[in-house]
Coordinates of C-alpha atoms in Angstrom, one line a residue:
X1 CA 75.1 80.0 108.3
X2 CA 74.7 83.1 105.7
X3 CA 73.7 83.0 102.6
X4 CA 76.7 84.2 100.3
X5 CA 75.8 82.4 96.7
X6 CA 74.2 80.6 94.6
X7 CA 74.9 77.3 95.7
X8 CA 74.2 77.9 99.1
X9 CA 70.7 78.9 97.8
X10 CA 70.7 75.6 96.0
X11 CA 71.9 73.2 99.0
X12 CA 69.4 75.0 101.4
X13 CA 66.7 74.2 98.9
X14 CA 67.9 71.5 96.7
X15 CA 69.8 69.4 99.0
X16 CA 73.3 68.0 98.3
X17 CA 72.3 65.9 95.1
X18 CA 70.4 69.2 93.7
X19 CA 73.3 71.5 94.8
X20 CA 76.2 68.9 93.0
X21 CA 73.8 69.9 89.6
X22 CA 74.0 73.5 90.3
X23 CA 78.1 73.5 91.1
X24 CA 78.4 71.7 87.4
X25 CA 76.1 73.8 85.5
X26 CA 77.5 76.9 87.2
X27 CA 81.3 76.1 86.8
X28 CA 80.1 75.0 83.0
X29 CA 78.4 78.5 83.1
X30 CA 81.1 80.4 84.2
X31 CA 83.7 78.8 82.0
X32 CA 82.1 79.1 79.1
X33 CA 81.7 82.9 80.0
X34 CA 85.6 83.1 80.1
X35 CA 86.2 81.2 77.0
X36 CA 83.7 83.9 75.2
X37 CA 85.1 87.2 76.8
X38 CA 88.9 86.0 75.6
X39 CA 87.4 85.4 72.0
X40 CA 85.6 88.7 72.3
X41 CA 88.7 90.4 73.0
X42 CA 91.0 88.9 70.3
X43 CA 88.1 88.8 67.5
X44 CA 88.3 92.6 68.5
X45 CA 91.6 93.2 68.4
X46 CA 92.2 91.3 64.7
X47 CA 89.6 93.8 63.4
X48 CA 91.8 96.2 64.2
X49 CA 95.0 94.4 63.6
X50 CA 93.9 93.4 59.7
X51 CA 92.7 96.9 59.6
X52 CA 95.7 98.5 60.4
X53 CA 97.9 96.2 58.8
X54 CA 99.6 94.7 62.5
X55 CA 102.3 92.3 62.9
X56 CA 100.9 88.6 61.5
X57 CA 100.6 87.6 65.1
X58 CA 98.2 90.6 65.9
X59 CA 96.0 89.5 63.1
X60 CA 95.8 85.9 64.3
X61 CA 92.5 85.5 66.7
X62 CA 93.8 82.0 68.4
X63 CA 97.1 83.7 69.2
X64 CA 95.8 86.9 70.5
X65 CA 93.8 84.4 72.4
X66 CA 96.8 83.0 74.0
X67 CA 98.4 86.4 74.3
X68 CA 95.5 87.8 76.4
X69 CA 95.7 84.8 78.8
X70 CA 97.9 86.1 81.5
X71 CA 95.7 89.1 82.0
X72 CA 92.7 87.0 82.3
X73 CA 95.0 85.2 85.0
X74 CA 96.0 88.3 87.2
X75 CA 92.3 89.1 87.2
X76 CA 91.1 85.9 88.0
X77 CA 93.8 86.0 90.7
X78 CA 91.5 89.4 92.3
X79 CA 89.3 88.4 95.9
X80 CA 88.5 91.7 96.9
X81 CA 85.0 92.2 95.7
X82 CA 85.5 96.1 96.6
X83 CA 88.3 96.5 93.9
X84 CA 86.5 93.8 91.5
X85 CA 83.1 96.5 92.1
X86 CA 85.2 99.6 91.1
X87 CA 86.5 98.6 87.7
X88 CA 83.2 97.6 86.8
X89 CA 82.1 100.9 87.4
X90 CA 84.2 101.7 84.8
X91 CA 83.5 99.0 83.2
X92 CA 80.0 100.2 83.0
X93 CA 80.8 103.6 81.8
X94 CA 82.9 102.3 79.0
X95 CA 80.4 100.0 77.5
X96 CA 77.7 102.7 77.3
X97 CA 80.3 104.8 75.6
X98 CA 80.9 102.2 73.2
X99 CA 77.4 101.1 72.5
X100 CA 76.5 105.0 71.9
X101 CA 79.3 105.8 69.0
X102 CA 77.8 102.4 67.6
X103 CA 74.2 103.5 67.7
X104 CA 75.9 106.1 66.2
X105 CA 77.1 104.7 63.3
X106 CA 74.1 102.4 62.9
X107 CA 72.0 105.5 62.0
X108 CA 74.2 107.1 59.2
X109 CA 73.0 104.2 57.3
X110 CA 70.0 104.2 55.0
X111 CA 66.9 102.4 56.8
X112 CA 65.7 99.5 54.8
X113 CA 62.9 97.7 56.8
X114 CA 62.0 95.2 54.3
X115 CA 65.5 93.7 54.6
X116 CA 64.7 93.0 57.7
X117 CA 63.7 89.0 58.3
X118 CA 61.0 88.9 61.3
X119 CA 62.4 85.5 62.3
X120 CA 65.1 83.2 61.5
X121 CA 64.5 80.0 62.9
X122 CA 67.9 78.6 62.2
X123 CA 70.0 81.4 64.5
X124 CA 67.7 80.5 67.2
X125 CA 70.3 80.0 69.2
X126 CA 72.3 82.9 68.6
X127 CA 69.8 85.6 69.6
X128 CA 68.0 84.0 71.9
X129 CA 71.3 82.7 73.5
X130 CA 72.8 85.8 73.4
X131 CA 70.1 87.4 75.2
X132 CA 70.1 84.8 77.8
X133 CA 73.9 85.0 77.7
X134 CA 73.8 88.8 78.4
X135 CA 70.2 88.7 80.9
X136 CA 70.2 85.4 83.0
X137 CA 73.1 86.2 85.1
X138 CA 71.2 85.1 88.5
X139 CA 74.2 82.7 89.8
X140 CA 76.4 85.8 90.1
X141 CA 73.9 88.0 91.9
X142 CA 73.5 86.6 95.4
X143 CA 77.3 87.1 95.9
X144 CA 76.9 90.5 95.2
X145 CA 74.0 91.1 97.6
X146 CA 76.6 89.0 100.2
X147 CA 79.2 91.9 99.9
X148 CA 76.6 95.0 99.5
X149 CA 77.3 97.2 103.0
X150 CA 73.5 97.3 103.2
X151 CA 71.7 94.2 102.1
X152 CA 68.5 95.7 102.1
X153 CA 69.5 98.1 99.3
X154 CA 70.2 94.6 97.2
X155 CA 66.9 94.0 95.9
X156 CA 65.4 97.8 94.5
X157 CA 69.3 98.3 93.4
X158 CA 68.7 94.8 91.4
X159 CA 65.3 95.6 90.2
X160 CA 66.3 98.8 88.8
X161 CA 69.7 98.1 87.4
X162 CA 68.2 95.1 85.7
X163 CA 65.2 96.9 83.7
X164 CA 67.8 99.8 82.9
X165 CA 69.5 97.7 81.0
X166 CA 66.9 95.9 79.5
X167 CA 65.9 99.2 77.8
X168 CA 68.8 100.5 77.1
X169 CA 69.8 96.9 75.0
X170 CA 66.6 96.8 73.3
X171 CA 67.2 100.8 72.4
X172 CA 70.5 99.5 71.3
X173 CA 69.4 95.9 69.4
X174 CA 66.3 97.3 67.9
X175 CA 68.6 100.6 66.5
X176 CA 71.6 98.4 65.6
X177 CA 69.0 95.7 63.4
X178 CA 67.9 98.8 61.2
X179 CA 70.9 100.6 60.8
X180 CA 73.2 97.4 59.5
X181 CA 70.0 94.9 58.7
X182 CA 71.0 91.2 58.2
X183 CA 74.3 91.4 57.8
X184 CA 75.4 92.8 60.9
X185 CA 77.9 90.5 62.7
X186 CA 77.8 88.5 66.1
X187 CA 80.1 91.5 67.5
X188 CA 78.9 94.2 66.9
X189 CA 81.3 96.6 67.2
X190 CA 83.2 94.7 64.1
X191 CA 80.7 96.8 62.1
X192 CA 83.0 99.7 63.0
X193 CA 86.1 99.7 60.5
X194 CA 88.8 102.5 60.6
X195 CA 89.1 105.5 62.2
X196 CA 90.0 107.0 66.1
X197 CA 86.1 106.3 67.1
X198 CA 86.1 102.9 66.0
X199 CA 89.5 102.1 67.6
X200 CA 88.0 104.1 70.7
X201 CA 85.2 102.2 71.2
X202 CA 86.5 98.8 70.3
X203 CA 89.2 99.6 73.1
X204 CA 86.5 100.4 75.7
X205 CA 84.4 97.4 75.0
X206 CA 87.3 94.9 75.5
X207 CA 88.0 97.2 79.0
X208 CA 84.2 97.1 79.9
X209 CA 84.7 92.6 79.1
X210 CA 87.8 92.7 81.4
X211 CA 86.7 95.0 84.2
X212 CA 83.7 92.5 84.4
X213 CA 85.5 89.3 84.3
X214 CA 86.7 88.7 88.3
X215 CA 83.0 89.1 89.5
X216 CA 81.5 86.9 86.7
X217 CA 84.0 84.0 87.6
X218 CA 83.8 84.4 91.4
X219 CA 81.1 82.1 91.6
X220 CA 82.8 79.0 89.8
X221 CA 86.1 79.9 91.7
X222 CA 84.1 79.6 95.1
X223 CA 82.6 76.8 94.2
X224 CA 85.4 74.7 93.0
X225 CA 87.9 75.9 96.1
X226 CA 84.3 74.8 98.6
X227 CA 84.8 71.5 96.4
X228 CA 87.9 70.5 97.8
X229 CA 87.3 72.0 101.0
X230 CA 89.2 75.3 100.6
X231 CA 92.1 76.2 99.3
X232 CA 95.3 77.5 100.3
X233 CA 96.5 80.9 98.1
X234 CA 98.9 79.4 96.5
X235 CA 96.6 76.0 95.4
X236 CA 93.8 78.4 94.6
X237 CA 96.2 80.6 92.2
X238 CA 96.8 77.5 90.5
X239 CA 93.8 76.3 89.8
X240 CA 92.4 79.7 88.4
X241 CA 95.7 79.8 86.4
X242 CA 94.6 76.2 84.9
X243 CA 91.2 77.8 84.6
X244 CA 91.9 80.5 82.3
X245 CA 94.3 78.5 79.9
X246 CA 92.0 76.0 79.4
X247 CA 88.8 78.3 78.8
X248 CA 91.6 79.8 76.5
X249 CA 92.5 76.4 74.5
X250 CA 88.4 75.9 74.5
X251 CA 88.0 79.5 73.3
X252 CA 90.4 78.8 70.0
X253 CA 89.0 75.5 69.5
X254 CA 85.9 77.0 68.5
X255 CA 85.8 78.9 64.9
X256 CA 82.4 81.1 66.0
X257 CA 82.1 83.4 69.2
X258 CA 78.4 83.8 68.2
X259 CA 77.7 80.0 68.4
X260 CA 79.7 79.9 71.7
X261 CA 77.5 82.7 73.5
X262 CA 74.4 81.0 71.8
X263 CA 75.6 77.8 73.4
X264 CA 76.5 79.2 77.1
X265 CA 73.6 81.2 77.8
X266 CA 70.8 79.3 75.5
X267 CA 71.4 76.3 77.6
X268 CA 73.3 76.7 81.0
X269 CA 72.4 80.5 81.9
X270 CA 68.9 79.6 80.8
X271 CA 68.9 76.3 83.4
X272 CA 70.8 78.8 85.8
X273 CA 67.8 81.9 85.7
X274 CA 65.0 80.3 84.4
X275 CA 64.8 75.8 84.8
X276 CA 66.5 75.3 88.8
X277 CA 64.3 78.8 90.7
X278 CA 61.2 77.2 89.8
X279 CA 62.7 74.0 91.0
X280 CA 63.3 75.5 94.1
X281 CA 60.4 77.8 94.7
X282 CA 58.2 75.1 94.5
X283 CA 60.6 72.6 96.2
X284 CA 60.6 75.2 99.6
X285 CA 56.7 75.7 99.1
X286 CA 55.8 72.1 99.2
X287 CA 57.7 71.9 102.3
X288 CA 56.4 74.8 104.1
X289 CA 52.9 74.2 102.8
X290 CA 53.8 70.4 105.1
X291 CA 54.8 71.8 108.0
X292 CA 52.9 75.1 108.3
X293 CA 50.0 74.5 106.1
X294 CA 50.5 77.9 104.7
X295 CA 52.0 77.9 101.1
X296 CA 54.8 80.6 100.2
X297 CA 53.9 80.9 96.5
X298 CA 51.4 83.5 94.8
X299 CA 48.5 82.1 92.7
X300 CA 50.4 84.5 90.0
X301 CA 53.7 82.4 91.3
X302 CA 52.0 79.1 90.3
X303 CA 50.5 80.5 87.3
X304 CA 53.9 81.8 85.7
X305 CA 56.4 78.6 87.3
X306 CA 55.2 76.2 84.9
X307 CA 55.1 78.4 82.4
X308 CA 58.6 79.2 82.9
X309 CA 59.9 76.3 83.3
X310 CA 58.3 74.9 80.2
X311 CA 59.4 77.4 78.2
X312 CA 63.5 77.2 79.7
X313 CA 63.3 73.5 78.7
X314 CA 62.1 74.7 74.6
X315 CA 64.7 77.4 75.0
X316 CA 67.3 74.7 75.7
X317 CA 65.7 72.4 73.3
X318 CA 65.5 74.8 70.3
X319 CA 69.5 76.2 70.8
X320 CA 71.0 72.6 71.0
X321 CA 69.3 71.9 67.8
X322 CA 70.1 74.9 66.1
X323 CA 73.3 75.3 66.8

């Protein structure tokens, strides 16, 4: 049959054993994801709450937590991947707003390099998760390319979407490190206190994490309802229901969203885009290289898959212990 997702890449190459691993780390994966966006929005929100002087309630991150909930559930509720693709649009739109009036902001404050650590080996995890949290989004991909109208378009669309925003978030890291220095905090848009701007932008930033939710948590959603051999609509509303308010009661269980992202994408979106497609590349090459004698894989492919996957498994390593 097609290919649609991830784990169909994974049984094809991986077998039913290797795909099982896959469906666990990926509903892991995209749980964690929803437990971090509903922190993100209520550790927003109180910075503007506390700032503002808001009901007790607003100024409560666990509650707005809870609060938030039923949206996440409506959205999680969403199948049409057309509707789900045109609020990320604006999804898109609003998060370059935001990161610009941030940038912004950043730069009106006085530049004080030396301030500036080079390393610090004990937030390992909370960079270097973070970037993998933001980067190795590789499970959610293949469903996109599933529903593109022309599939050919998928990979130069990928290519160039992916390195735009690589530059654009090292622009926007290396800016934001010299502007606020050490103390900046794991959102950074908390850096932003009073004022219409910084209510503006904090407001587009939690529309840009909720515009972006249904297509992230697609995958896991497909992947539980293939579990139990479909679902009806009714079944399937359920369980994405049970989803959300338990990402939520895992989401104000934990007292740091920086720790949580550092967590998520340092060790399962690592294993996700970095440990299982060497695994499989050089799964499908040893068995083409058996049966056609011809091997799929560059001598530049089996230069960099060790490499790769030696580093993913000190990536992994390294977060666990430092966080």
């Amino acid at each position: 049959g097609d290919i649609e997702n991830y784990v169909d890449i994974s049984t094809l190459t991986l077998g039913s054993k290797g795909s099982t691993l896959v469906r666990i780390i990926m509903c892991l994966t995209c749980f964690g994801v929803c437990s971090a966006y509903l922190v993100f929005i209520a550790s927003t929100l109180v910075t503007m709450g506390t700032a503002y002087g808001w009901p007790a309630f607003a100024q409560s991150e666990k509650t707005l937590i809870y609060a938030i909930s039923p949206l996440m559930v409506a959205l999680a509720w969403m199948r049409s991947v057309s509707g789900v693709s045109i609020i990320s649009i604006f999804g898109n739109i609003s998060v370059l707003v935001g990161m610009t009036f941030v940038l912004l902001d950043a730069l009106k404050n006085p530049i004080s390099l030396s301030s500036l650590p080079m390393a610090v080996p004990t937030q390992f995890s909370a960079y270097v998760g973070s970037v993998a949290f933001l980067f190795l989004v590789h499970f959610a991909l293949p469903d996109i390319e599933a529903n593109m109208g022309d599939r050919k378009k998928f990979a130069s669309a990928a290519f160039k979407g992916y390195w735009l925003c690589a530059l654009v978030c090292f622009i926007f890291g290396g800016v934001g490190a010299i502007g606020y220095g050490p103390q900046v905090k794991s959102v950074a848009i908390a850096m932003l206190e009073t004022g219409f701007i910084a209510v503006t932008v904090k407001l587009l930033l939690c529309a840009n994490v909720l515009a972006t939710f249904p297509l992230i948590v697609r995958s896991s959603f497909t992947t539980i309802e293939d579990a139990f051999g479909g679902m009806g609509l009714v079944s399937s509303n359920i369980m994405r229901t049970v989803y959300v308010l338990a990402a939520a009661f895992c989401g104000a269980s934990i007292p740091s969203f920086g720790k949580l992202v550092g967590l998520v994408g340092g060790v399962a979106c690592t294993a996700l885009g970095m440990t299982v497609p060497v695994i499989m590349l050089n799964k499908v090459n040893k068995e083409t290289l058996a049966k056609s004698g011809k091997p799929i894989m560059s001598g530049l492919d089996k230069v960099l898959s060790p490499f790769i996957f030696v580093l993913s498994v000190i990536i992994m390593a390294f977060v666990v212990a430092t966080s």
